[in-house]
mmCIF file of N, CA and C in Angstrom:
data_model
loop_
_atom_site.group_PDB
_atom_site.id
_atom_site.type_symbol
_atom_site.label_atom_id
_atom_site.label_comp_id
_atom_site.label_asym_id
_atom_site.label_seq_id
_atom_site.Cartn_x
_atom_site.Cartn_y
_atom_site.Cartn_z
ATOM 1 N N UNK A 21 0.715 -1.212 0.116
ATOM 2 C CA UNK A 21 -0.096 -0.039 0.091
ATOM 3 C C UNK A 21 0.884 1.102 -0.150
ATOM 4 N N UNK A 22 2.058 1.126 0.776
ATOM 5 C CA UNK A 22 3.103 2.388 0.834
ATOM 6 C C UNK A 22 3.571 2.814 -0.461
ATOM 7 N N UNK A 23 3.787 1.690 -1.100
ATOM 8 C CA UNK A 23 4.706 1.834 -2.600
ATOM 9 C C UNK A 23 3.334 2.418 -3.549
ATOM 10 N N UNK A 24 2.223 2.035 -3.513
ATOM 11 C CA UNK A 24 1.144 2.659 -4.398
ATOM 12 C C UNK A 24 1.153 3.981 -4.293
ATOM 13 N N UNK A 25 0.830 4.359 -2.831
ATOM 14 C CA UNK A 25 0.678 5.812 -2.419
ATOM 15 C C UNK A 25 1.913 6.592 -2.747
ATOM 16 N N UNK A 26 3.069 6.003 -2.830
ATOM 17 C CA UNK A 26 4.499 6.972 -3.128
ATOM 18 C C UNK A 26 4.250 6.933 -4.560
ATOM 19 N N UNK A 27 4.237 6.094 -5.530
ATOM 20 C CA UNK A 27 3.869 6.203 -6.911
ATOM 21 C C UNK A 27 3.178 7.255 -7.254
ATOM 22 N N UNK A 28 1.840 7.043 -6.585
ATOM 23 C CA UNK A 28 0.765 8.107 -6.973
ATOM 24 C C UNK A 28 1.242 9.613 -6.664
ATOM 25 N N UNK A 29 2.086 9.888 -5.611
ATOM 26 C CA UNK A 29 2.595 11.218 -5.120
ATOM 27 C C UNK A 29 3.708 11.562 -6.265
ATOM 28 N N UNK A 30 4.503 10.567 -6.690
ATOM 29 C CA UNK A 30 5.375 10.894 -7.684
ATOM 30 C C UNK A 30 4.914 11.381 -9.231
ATOM 31 N N UNK A 31 3.745 10.779 -9.279
ATOM 32 C CA UNK A 31 3.013 11.090 -10.674
ATOM 33 C C UNK A 31 2.488 12.120 -10.645
ATOM 34 N N UNK A 32 1.745 12.481 -9.580
ATOM 35 C CA UNK A 32 0.893 13.854 -9.290
ATOM 36 C C UNK A 32 2.062 15.085 -9.391
ATOM 37 N N UNK A 33 3.245 14.811 -8.368
ATOM 38 C CA UNK A 33 4.238 16.081 -8.364
ATOM 39 C C UNK A 33 4.653 16.247 -9.646
ATOM 40 N N UNK A 34 5.050 15.013 -10.550
ATOM 41 C CA UNK A 34 5.634 15.109 -11.866
ATOM 42 C C UNK A 34 4.763 16.130 -12.693
ATOM 43 N N UNK A 35 3.413 15.862 -12.671
ATOM 44 C CA UNK A 35 2.569 16.267 -13.479
ATOM 45 C C UNK A 35 2.168 17.835 -13.212
ATOM 46 N N UNK A 36 2.218 18.222 -11.863
ATOM 47 C CA UNK A 36 1.983 19.466 -11.377
ATOM 48 C C UNK A 36 3.204 20.444 -11.921
ATOM 49 N N UNK A 37 4.544 19.996 -11.569
ATOM 50 C CA UNK A 37 5.740 20.798 -11.890
ATOM 51 C C UNK A 37 5.799 21.056 -13.574
ATOM 52 N N UNK A 38 5.365 19.948 -14.230
ATOM 53 C CA UNK A 38 5.244 20.067 -15.644
ATOM 54 C C UNK A 38 4.173 21.041 -16.262
ATOM 55 N N UNK A 39 3.151 20.845 -15.582
ATOM 56 C CA UNK A 39 1.906 21.733 -16.155
ATOM 57 C C UNK A 39 2.308 23.401 -15.579
ATOM 58 N N UNK A 40 2.899 23.411 -14.522
ATOM 59 C CA UNK A 40 3.307 24.687 -14.097
ATOM 60 C C UNK A 40 4.341 25.425 -14.860
ATOM 61 N N UNK A 41 5.355 24.664 -15.387
ATOM 62 C CA UNK A 41 6.266 25.078 -16.079
ATOM 63 C C UNK A 41 5.870 25.584 -17.495
ATOM 64 N N UNK A 42 5.010 24.684 -18.046
ATOM 65 C CA UNK A 42 4.503 25.072 -19.427
ATOM 66 C C UNK A 42 3.544 26.128 -19.275
ATOM 67 N N UNK A 43 2.671 26.077 -18.405
ATOM 68 C CA UNK A 43 1.926 27.691 -18.205
ATOM 69 C C UNK A 43 2.777 28.705 -18.046
ATOM 70 N N UNK A 44 3.756 28.595 -17.188
ATOM 71 C CA UNK A 44 4.560 29.840 -17.138
ATOM 72 C C UNK A 44 5.221 29.993 -18.382
ATOM 73 N N UNK A 45 5.604 29.296 -19.266
ATOM 74 C CA UNK A 45 6.549 29.398 -20.285
ATOM 75 C C UNK A 45 5.407 30.248 -21.466
ATOM 76 N N UNK A 46 4.255 29.509 -21.561
ATOM 77 C CA UNK A 46 3.090 30.036 -22.493
ATOM 78 C C UNK A 46 2.757 31.452 -22.067
ATOM 79 N N UNK A 47 2.905 31.854 -20.836
ATOM 80 C CA UNK A 47 2.484 33.303 -20.435
ATOM 81 C C UNK A 47 3.476 33.941 -20.795
ATOM 82 N N UNK A 48 4.679 33.649 -20.554
ATOM 83 C CA UNK A 48 5.979 34.505 -20.909
ATOM 84 C C UNK A 48 5.850 34.779 -22.045
ATOM 85 N N UNK A 49 5.658 33.776 -23.138
ATOM 86 C CA UNK A 49 5.663 34.058 -24.390
ATOM 87 C C UNK A 49 4.600 34.862 -25.089
ATOM 88 N N UNK A 50 3.534 34.655 -24.538
ATOM 89 C CA UNK A 50 2.349 35.537 -24.801
ATOM 90 C C UNK A 50 2.475 37.230 -24.365
ATOM 91 N N UNK A 51 3.035 37.427 -23.319
ATOM 92 C CA UNK A 51 3.429 38.588 -22.669
ATOM 93 C C UNK A 51 4.599 39.329 -23.538
ATOM 94 N N UNK A 52 5.368 38.640 -24.370
ATOM 95 C CA UNK A 52 6.669 39.004 -25.075
ATOM 96 C C UNK A 52 6.514 38.500 -26.294
ATOM 97 N N UNK A 53 5.873 39.180 -27.272
ATOM 98 C CA UNK A 53 5.796 38.741 -28.616
ATOM 99 C C UNK A 53 7.022 38.402 -29.437
ATOM 100 N N UNK A 54 8.135 39.571 -29.166
ATOM 101 C CA UNK A 54 9.235 39.317 -29.906
ATOM 102 C C UNK A 54 10.010 38.037 -29.447
ATOM 103 N N UNK A 55 9.926 37.669 -28.093
ATOM 104 C CA UNK A 55 10.642 36.628 -27.701
ATOM 105 C C UNK A 55 9.796 35.240 -28.236
ATOM 106 N N UNK A 56 8.692 35.497 -28.216
ATOM 107 C CA UNK A 56 7.603 34.241 -29.102
ATOM 108 C C UNK A 56 8.046 34.148 -30.631
ATOM 109 N N UNK A 57 8.554 35.006 -31.249
ATOM 110 C CA UNK A 57 8.809 35.301 -32.606
ATOM 111 C C UNK A 57 10.524 34.689 -32.690
ATOM 112 N N UNK A 58 11.360 34.870 -31.817
ATOM 113 C CA UNK A 58 12.569 34.378 -31.712
ATOM 114 C C UNK A 58 12.617 32.923 -31.502
ATOM 115 N N UNK A 59 11.764 32.555 -30.548
ATOM 116 C CA UNK A 59 11.484 31.258 -30.249
ATOM 117 C C UNK A 59 11.307 30.240 -31.641
ATOM 118 N N UNK A 60 10.008 30.987 -32.052
ATOM 119 C CA UNK A 60 9.691 30.053 -33.609
ATOM 120 C C UNK A 60 10.550 30.116 -34.316
ATOM 121 N N UNK A 61 11.305 31.040 -34.757
ATOM 122 C CA UNK A 61 12.407 30.845 -35.679
ATOM 123 C C UNK A 61 13.561 30.231 -35.381
ATOM 124 N N UNK A 62 13.977 29.913 -34.111
ATOM 125 C CA UNK A 62 15.035 28.783 -33.708
ATOM 126 C C UNK A 62 14.326 27.195 -33.877
ATOM 127 N N UNK A 63 13.006 27.203 -33.644
ATOM 128 C CA UNK A 63 12.547 25.784 -33.614
ATOM 129 C C UNK A 63 12.735 25.751 -35.192
ATOM 130 N N UNK A 64 11.955 26.365 -36.008
ATOM 131 C CA UNK A 64 11.850 26.259 -37.304
ATOM 132 C C UNK A 64 13.216 25.989 -38.059
ATOM 133 N N UNK A 65 14.348 26.735 -37.543
ATOM 134 C CA UNK A 65 15.723 26.399 -38.069
ATOM 135 C C UNK A 65 15.987 25.075 -37.723
ATOM 136 N N UNK A 66 15.929 24.561 -36.396
ATOM 137 C CA UNK A 66 16.094 22.989 -36.143
ATOM 138 C C UNK A 66 15.186 22.125 -37.263
ATOM 139 N N UNK A 67 14.165 22.272 -37.255
ATOM 140 C CA UNK A 67 13.284 21.447 -38.078
ATOM 141 C C UNK A 67 13.491 21.714 -39.335
ATOM 142 N N UNK A 68 13.958 22.567 -40.023
ATOM 143 C CA UNK A 68 14.395 22.793 -41.360
ATOM 144 C C UNK A 68 12.891 23.394 -41.929
ATOM 145 N N UNK A 69 12.164 24.001 -41.413
ATOM 146 C CA UNK A 69 10.865 24.385 -42.062
ATOM 147 C C UNK A 69 9.730 23.325 -42.286
ATOM 148 N N UNK A 70 9.797 22.241 -41.845
ATOM 149 C CA UNK A 70 9.297 20.922 -42.030
ATOM 150 C C UNK A 70 8.081 21.163 -40.930
ATOM 151 N N UNK A 71 6.958 21.016 -41.378
ATOM 152 C CA UNK A 71 5.607 21.246 -40.508
ATOM 153 C C UNK A 71 5.486 19.706 -39.756
ATOM 154 N N UNK A 72 5.966 18.568 -40.234
ATOM 155 C CA UNK A 72 6.112 17.194 -39.325
ATOM 156 C C UNK A 72 7.065 17.168 -38.504
ATOM 157 N N UNK A 73 6.519 17.051 -37.293
ATOM 158 C CA UNK A 73 7.479 16.929 -36.095
ATOM 159 C C UNK A 73 7.548 15.378 -35.785
ATOM 160 N N UNK A 74 8.735 14.740 -35.757
ATOM 161 C CA UNK A 74 9.022 13.395 -35.294
ATOM 162 C C UNK A 74 9.837 13.405 -34.056
ATOM 163 N N UNK A 75 9.603 11.931 -33.745
ATOM 164 C CA UNK A 75 10.834 11.769 -32.522
ATOM 165 C C UNK A 75 12.171 12.097 -32.689
ATOM 166 N N UNK A 76 12.678 11.871 -34.181
ATOM 167 C CA UNK A 76 14.037 12.269 -34.202
ATOM 168 C C UNK A 76 14.199 13.654 -34.104
ATOM 169 N N UNK A 77 13.355 14.601 -34.492
ATOM 170 C CA UNK A 77 13.628 15.727 -34.385
ATOM 171 C C UNK A 77 13.545 16.498 -32.611
ATOM 172 N N UNK A 78 13.049 15.471 -31.839
ATOM 173 C CA UNK A 78 12.702 15.640 -30.645
ATOM 174 C C UNK A 78 14.097 16.089 -30.071
ATOM 175 N N UNK A 79 15.098 15.199 -30.335
ATOM 176 C CA UNK A 79 16.432 15.193 -29.615
ATOM 177 C C UNK A 79 17.194 16.605 -30.137
ATOM 178 N N UNK A 80 16.745 16.984 -31.501
ATOM 179 C CA UNK A 80 17.473 18.274 -31.757
ATOM 180 C C UNK A 80 16.943 19.375 -31.193
ATOM 181 N N UNK A 81 15.636 19.408 -30.917
ATOM 182 C CA UNK A 81 14.976 20.569 -30.236
ATOM 183 C C UNK A 81 15.602 20.510 -28.719
ATOM 184 N N UNK A 82 15.422 19.361 -28.170
ATOM 185 C CA UNK A 82 16.320 19.194 -26.777
ATOM 186 C C UNK A 82 17.585 19.627 -26.637
ATOM 187 N N UNK A 83 18.624 19.455 -27.599
ATOM 188 C CA UNK A 83 19.763 20.013 -27.546
ATOM 189 C C UNK A 83 19.771 21.393 -27.724
ATOM 190 N N UNK A 84 18.959 22.018 -28.745
ATOM 191 C CA UNK A 84 18.691 23.499 -28.782
ATOM 192 C C UNK A 84 18.525 24.305 -27.319
ATOM 193 N N UNK A 85 17.402 23.625 -26.637
ATOM 194 C CA UNK A 85 17.402 24.147 -25.317
ATOM 195 C C UNK A 85 18.398 24.160 -24.443
ATOM 196 N N UNK A 86 18.981 22.940 -24.536
ATOM 197 C CA UNK A 86 20.232 23.004 -23.362
ATOM 198 C C UNK A 86 21.539 23.601 -23.927
#
């Protein structure tokens, strides 16, 4: 029982922090359109202007962020 409670807590905590971070990022981009444009251009440069996003592209975007 203790293990199931801990797993639920980890799942809930991970969900909460991810949603909070995404909300903050989207709010920041909405408040600063010039940064939104810059982020869009960087992602497009990594994806090569392709509208299709694949798992292979995910590592490229991840490297761009770090």
